[in-house]
mmCIF file of C-alpha atoms in Angstrom:
data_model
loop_
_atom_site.group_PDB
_atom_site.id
_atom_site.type_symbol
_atom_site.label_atom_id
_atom_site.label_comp_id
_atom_site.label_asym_id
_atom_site.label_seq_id
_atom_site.Cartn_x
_atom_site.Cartn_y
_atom_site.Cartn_z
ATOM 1 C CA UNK A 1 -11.574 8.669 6.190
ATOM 2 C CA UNK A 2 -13.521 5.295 5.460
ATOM 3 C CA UNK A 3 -10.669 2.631 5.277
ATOM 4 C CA UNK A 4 -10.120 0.151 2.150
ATOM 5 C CA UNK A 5 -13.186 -2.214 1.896
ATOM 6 C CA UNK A 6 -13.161 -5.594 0.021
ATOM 7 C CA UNK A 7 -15.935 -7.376 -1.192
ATOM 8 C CA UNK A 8 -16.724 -10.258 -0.440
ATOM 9 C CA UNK A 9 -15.396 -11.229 2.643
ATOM 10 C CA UNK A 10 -15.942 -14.903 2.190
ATOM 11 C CA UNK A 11 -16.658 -16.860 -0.883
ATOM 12 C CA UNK A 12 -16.556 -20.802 -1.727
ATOM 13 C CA UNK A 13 -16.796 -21.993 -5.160
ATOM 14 C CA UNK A 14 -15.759 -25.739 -6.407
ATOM 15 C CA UNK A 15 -12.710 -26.085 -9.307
ATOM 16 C CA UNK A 16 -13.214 -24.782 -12.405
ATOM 17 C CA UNK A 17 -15.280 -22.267 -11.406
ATOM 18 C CA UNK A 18 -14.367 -18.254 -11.938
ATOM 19 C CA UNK A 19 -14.308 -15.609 -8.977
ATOM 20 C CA UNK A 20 -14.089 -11.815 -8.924
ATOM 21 C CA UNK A 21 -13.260 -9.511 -6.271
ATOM 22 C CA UNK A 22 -13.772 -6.282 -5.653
ATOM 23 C CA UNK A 23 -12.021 -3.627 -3.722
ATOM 24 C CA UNK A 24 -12.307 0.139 -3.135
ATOM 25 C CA UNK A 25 -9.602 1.953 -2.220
ATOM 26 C CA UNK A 26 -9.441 5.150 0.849
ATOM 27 C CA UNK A 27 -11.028 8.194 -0.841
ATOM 28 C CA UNK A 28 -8.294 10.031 -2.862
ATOM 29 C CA UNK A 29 -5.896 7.009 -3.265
ATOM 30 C CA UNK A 30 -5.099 5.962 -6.963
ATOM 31 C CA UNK A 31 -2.794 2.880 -6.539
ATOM 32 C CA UNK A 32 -4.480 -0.160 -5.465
ATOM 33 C CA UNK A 33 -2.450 -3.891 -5.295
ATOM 34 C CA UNK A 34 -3.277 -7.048 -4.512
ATOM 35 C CA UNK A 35 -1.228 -9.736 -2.750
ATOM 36 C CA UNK A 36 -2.345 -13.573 -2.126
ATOM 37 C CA UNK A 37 -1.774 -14.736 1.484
ATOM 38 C CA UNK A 38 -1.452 -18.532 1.787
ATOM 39 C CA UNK A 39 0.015 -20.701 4.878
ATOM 40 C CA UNK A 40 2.382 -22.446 2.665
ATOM 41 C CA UNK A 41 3.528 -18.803 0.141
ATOM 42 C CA UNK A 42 2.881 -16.183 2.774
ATOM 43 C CA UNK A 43 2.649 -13.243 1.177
ATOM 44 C CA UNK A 44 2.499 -12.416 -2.330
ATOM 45 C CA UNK A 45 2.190 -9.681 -4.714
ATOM 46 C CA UNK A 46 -0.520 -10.247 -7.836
ATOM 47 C CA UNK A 47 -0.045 -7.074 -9.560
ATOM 48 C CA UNK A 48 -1.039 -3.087 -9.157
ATOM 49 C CA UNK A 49 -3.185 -0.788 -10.935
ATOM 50 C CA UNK A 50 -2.553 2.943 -11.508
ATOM 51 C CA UNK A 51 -4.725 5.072 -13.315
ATOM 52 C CA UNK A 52 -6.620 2.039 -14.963
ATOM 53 C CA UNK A 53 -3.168 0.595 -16.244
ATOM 54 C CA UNK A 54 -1.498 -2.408 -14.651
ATOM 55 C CA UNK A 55 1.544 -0.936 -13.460
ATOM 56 C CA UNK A 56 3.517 -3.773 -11.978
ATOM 57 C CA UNK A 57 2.690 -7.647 -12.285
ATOM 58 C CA UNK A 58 4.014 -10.434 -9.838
ATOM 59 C CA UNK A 59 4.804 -13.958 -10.576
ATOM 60 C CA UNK A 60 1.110 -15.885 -11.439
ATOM 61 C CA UNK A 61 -0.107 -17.153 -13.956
ATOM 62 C CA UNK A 62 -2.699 -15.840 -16.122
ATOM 63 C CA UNK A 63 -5.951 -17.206 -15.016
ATOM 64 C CA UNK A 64 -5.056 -13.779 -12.237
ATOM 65 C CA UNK A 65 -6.203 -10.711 -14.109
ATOM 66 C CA UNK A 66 -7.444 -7.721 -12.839
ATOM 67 C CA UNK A 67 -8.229 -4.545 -13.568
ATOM 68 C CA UNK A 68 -9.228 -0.694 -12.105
ATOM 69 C CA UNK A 69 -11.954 1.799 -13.067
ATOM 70 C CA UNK A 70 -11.948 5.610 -13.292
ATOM 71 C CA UNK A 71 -13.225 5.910 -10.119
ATOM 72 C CA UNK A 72 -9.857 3.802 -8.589
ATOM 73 C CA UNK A 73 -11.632 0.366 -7.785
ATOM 74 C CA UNK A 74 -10.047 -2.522 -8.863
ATOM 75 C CA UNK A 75 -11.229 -6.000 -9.132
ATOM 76 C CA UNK A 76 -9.656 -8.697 -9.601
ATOM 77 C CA UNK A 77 -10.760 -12.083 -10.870
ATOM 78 C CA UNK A 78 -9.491 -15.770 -11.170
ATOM 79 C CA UNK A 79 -10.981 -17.883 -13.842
ATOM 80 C CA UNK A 80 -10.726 -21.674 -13.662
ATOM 81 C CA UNK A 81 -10.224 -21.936 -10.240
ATOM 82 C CA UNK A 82 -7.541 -24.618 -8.552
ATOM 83 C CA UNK A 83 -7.891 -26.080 -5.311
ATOM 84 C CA UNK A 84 -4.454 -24.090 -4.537
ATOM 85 C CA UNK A 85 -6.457 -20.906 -5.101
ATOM 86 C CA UNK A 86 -7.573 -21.167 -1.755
ATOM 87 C CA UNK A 87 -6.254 -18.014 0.472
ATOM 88 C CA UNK A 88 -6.948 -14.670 1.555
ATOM 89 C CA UNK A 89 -6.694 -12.185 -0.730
ATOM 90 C CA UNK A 90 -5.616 -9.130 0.278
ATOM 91 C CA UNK A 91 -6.043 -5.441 -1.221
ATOM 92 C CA UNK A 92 -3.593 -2.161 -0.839
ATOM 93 C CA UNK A 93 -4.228 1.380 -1.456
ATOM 94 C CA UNK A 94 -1.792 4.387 -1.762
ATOM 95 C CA UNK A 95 -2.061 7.456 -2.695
ATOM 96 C CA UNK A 96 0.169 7.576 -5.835
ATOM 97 C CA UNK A 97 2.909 5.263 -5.550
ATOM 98 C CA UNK A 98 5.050 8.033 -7.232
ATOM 99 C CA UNK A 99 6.381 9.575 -3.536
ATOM 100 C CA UNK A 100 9.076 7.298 -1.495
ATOM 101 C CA UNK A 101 6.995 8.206 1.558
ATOM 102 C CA UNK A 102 3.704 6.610 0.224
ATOM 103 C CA UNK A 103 2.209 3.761 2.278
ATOM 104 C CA UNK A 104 0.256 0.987 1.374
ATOM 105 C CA UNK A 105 -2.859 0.396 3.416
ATOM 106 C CA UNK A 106 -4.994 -2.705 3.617
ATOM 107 C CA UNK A 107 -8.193 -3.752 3.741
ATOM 108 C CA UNK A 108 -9.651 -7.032 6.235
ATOM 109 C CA UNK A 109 -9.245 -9.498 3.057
ATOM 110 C CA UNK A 110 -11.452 -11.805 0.910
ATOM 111 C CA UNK A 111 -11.578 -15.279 2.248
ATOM 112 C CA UNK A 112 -11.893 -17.836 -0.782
ATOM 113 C CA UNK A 113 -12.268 -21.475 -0.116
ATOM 114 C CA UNK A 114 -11.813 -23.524 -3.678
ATOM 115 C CA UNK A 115 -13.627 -26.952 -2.883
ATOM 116 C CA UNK B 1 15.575 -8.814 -6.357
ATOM 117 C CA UNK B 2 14.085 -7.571 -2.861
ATOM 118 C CA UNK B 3 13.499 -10.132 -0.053
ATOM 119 C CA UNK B 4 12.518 -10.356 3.866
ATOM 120 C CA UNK B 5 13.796 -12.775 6.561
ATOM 121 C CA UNK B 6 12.100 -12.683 9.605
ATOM 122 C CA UNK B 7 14.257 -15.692 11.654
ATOM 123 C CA UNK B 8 12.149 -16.427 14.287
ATOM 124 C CA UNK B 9 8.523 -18.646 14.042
ATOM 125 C CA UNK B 10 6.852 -17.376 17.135
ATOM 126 C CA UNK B 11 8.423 -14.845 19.967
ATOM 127 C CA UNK B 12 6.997 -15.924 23.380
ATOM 128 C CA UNK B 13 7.109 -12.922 25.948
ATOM 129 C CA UNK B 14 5.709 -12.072 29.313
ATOM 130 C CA UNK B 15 2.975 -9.179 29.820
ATOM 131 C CA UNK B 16 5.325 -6.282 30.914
ATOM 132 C CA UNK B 17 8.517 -7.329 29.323
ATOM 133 C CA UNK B 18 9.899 -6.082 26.212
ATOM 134 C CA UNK B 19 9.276 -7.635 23.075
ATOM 135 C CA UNK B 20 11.369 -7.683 19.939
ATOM 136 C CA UNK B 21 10.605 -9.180 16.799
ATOM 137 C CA UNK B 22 13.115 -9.524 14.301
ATOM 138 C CA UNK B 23 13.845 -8.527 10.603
ATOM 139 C CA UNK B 24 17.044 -8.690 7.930
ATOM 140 C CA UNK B 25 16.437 -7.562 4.757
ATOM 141 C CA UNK B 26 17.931 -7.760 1.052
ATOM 142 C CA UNK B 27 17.874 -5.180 -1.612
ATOM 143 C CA UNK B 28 19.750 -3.710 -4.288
ATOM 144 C CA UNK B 29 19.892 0.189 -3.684
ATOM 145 C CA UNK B 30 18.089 2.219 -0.561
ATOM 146 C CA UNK B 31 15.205 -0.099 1.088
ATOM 147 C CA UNK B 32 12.036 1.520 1.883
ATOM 148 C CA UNK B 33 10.656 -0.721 5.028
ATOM 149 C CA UNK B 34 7.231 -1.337 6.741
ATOM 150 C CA UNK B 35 6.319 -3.352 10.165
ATOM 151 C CA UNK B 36 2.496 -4.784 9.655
ATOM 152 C CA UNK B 37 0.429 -6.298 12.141
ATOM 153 C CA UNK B 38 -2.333 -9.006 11.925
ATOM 154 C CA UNK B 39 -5.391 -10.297 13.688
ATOM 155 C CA UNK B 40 -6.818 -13.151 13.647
ATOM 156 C CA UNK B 41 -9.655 -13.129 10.100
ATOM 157 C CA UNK B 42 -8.621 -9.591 9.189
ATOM 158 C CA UNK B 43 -6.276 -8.200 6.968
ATOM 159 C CA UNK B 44 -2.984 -5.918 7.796
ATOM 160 C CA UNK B 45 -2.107 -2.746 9.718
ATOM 161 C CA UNK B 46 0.307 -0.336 9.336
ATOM 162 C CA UNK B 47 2.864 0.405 12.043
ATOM 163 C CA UNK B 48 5.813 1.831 11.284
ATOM 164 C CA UNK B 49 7.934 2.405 8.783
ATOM 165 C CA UNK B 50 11.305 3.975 7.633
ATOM 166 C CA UNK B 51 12.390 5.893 4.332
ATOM 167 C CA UNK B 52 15.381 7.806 5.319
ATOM 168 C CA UNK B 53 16.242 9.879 7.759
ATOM 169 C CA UNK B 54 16.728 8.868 12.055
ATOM 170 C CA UNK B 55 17.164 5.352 11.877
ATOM 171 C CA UNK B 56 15.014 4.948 15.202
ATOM 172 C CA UNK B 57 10.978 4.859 13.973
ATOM 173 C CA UNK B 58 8.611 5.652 16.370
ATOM 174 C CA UNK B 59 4.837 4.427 15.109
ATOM 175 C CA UNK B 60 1.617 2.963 16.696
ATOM 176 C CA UNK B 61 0.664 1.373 19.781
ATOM 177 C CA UNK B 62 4.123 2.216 21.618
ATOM 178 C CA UNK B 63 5.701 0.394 18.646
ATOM 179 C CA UNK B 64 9.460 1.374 17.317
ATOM 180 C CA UNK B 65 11.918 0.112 15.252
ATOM 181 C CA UNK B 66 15.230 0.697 14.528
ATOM 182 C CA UNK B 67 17.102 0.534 10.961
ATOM 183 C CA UNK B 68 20.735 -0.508 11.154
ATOM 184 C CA UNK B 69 22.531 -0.554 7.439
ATOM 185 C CA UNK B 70 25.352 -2.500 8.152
ATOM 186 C CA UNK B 71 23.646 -4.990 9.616
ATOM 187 C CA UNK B 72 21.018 -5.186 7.166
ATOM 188 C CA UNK B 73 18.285 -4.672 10.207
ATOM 189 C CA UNK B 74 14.799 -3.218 11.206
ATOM 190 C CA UNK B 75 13.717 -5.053 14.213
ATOM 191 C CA UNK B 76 10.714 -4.249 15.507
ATOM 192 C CA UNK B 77 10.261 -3.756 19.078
ATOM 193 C CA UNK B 78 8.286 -2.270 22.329
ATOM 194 C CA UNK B 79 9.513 -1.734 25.699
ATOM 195 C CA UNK B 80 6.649 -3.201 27.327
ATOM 196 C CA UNK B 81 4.222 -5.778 25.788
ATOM 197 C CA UNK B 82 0.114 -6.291 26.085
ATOM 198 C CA UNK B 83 -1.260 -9.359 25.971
ATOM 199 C CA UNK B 84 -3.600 -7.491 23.102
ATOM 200 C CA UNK B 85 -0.409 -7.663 21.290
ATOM 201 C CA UNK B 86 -0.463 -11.040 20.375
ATOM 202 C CA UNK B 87 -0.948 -11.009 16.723
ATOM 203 C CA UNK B 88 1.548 -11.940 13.603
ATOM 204 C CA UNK B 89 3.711 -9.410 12.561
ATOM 205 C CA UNK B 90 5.190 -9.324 8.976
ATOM 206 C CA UNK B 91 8.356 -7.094 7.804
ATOM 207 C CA UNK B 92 8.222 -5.793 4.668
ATOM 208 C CA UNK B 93 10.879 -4.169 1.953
ATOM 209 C CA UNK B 94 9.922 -2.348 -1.140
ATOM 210 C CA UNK B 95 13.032 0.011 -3.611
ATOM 211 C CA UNK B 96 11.868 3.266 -4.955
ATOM 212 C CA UNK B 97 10.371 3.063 -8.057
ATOM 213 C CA UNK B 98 8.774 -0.855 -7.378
ATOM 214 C CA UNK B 99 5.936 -0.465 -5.008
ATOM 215 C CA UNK B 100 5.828 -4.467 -4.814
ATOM 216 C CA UNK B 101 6.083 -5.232 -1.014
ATOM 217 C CA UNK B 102 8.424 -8.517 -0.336
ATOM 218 C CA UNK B 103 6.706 -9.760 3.287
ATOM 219 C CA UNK B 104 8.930 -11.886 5.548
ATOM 220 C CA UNK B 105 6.791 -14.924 6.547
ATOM 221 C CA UNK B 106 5.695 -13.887 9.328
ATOM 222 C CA UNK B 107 6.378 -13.905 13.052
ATOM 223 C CA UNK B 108 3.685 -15.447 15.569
ATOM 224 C CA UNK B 109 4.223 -13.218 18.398
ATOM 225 C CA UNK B 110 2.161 -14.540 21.953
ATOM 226 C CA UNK B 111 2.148 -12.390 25.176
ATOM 227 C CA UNK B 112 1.520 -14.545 28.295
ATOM 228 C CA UNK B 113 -0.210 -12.729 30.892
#
């Protein structure tokens, strides 16, 4: 099975500027989350998508939305972008979310640079 | 609220030795919890992870961990390291019915040939 791809893998855009990314999950998987990764935050969860409803949001504000299609990709997009913007950001697939057993798998990342 | 400690920055370690890398976690009710590994520009990989059951978890790459309740615990560790195991390794906690992963921050691990 083709692993969870992410497009793009790099991007640079200046402040106040808008970004999506996109992300397709493994074949079969219906959850799909995304999580910032930043030197000074680590790791942290944006929000997941189930069935094209957000199912779970973290702590960001609302320029972070995002949203999935029938077909299970999400994208997700940031609208007036900040300089602190700048980080990798990471998407998850699982199958369903629903079974205790279910594992979220990654995919390599987008790399946004906010100049 | 769920949360990760992983104590140590970096975990130096001699090719051939074994190599633990350590993780406490905090939850309210049963933890579900997950070792990832990263390289360098790419994003995570699975390698282990425990739900219930033995509290020893075998997973990739000679890779095992072992859950310990009282003690709040799920090091990760290998009984003899590669130097292709340099990478940063991240513990991670999630509670059924919230499939938001807490990460630790992180531990830098090097293996000096």
């Amino acid at each position: 099975k083709a692993g969870v791809t992410q497009t793009p893998r790099y991007l640079i855009k200046t402040r106040g500027q808008q970004v999506t990314l996109s992300c397709s999950p493994i074949s079969g998987h219906r959850s799909v989350s995304w999580y910032q990764q930043t030197p000074g935050q680590g790791l942290q969860f944006l929000f997941e998508y189930f069935s094209e409803t957000q199912r779970n949001k973290g702590n960001f504000p609302g320029r972070f939305s995002g949203r999935q299609f029938s077909n299970s990709r999400s994208e997700m997009n940031v609208s007036t972008l900040e300089l602190g913007d700048s980080a990798l950001y990471l998407c998850a697939s699982m199958a369903s979310g629903r079974s205790r057993t279910d594992t979220q798998y990654f995919g390599p990342g987008t790399r946004l640079t906010v100049l | 609220a769920q949360s990760v400690a992983q104590p140590e920055d970096q975990v130096n370690v001699a090719e051939g030795n074994p190599l633990t890398v350590k993780c406490t976690y905090s939850v309210s009710g049963n933890p579900y919890l997950f070792w990832y590994v990263q390289y360098p520009n790419r994003g995570l990989q699975f390698l282990l992870k425990y739900i219930t059951g033995d509290n020893l978890v075998k997973g990739s790459y000679g890779f095992e961990a072992e859950f310990n309740k009282s003690q709040t615990s799920f090091h990760l560790k290998k009984p003899s390291a590669l130097v292709s195991d340099s990478a940063l390794y991240f513990c991670a906690v999630r509670v059924y019915g919230n499939n938001r992963l807490a990460f630790g921050k992180g531990n830098q691990v090097v293996v000096i040939p």
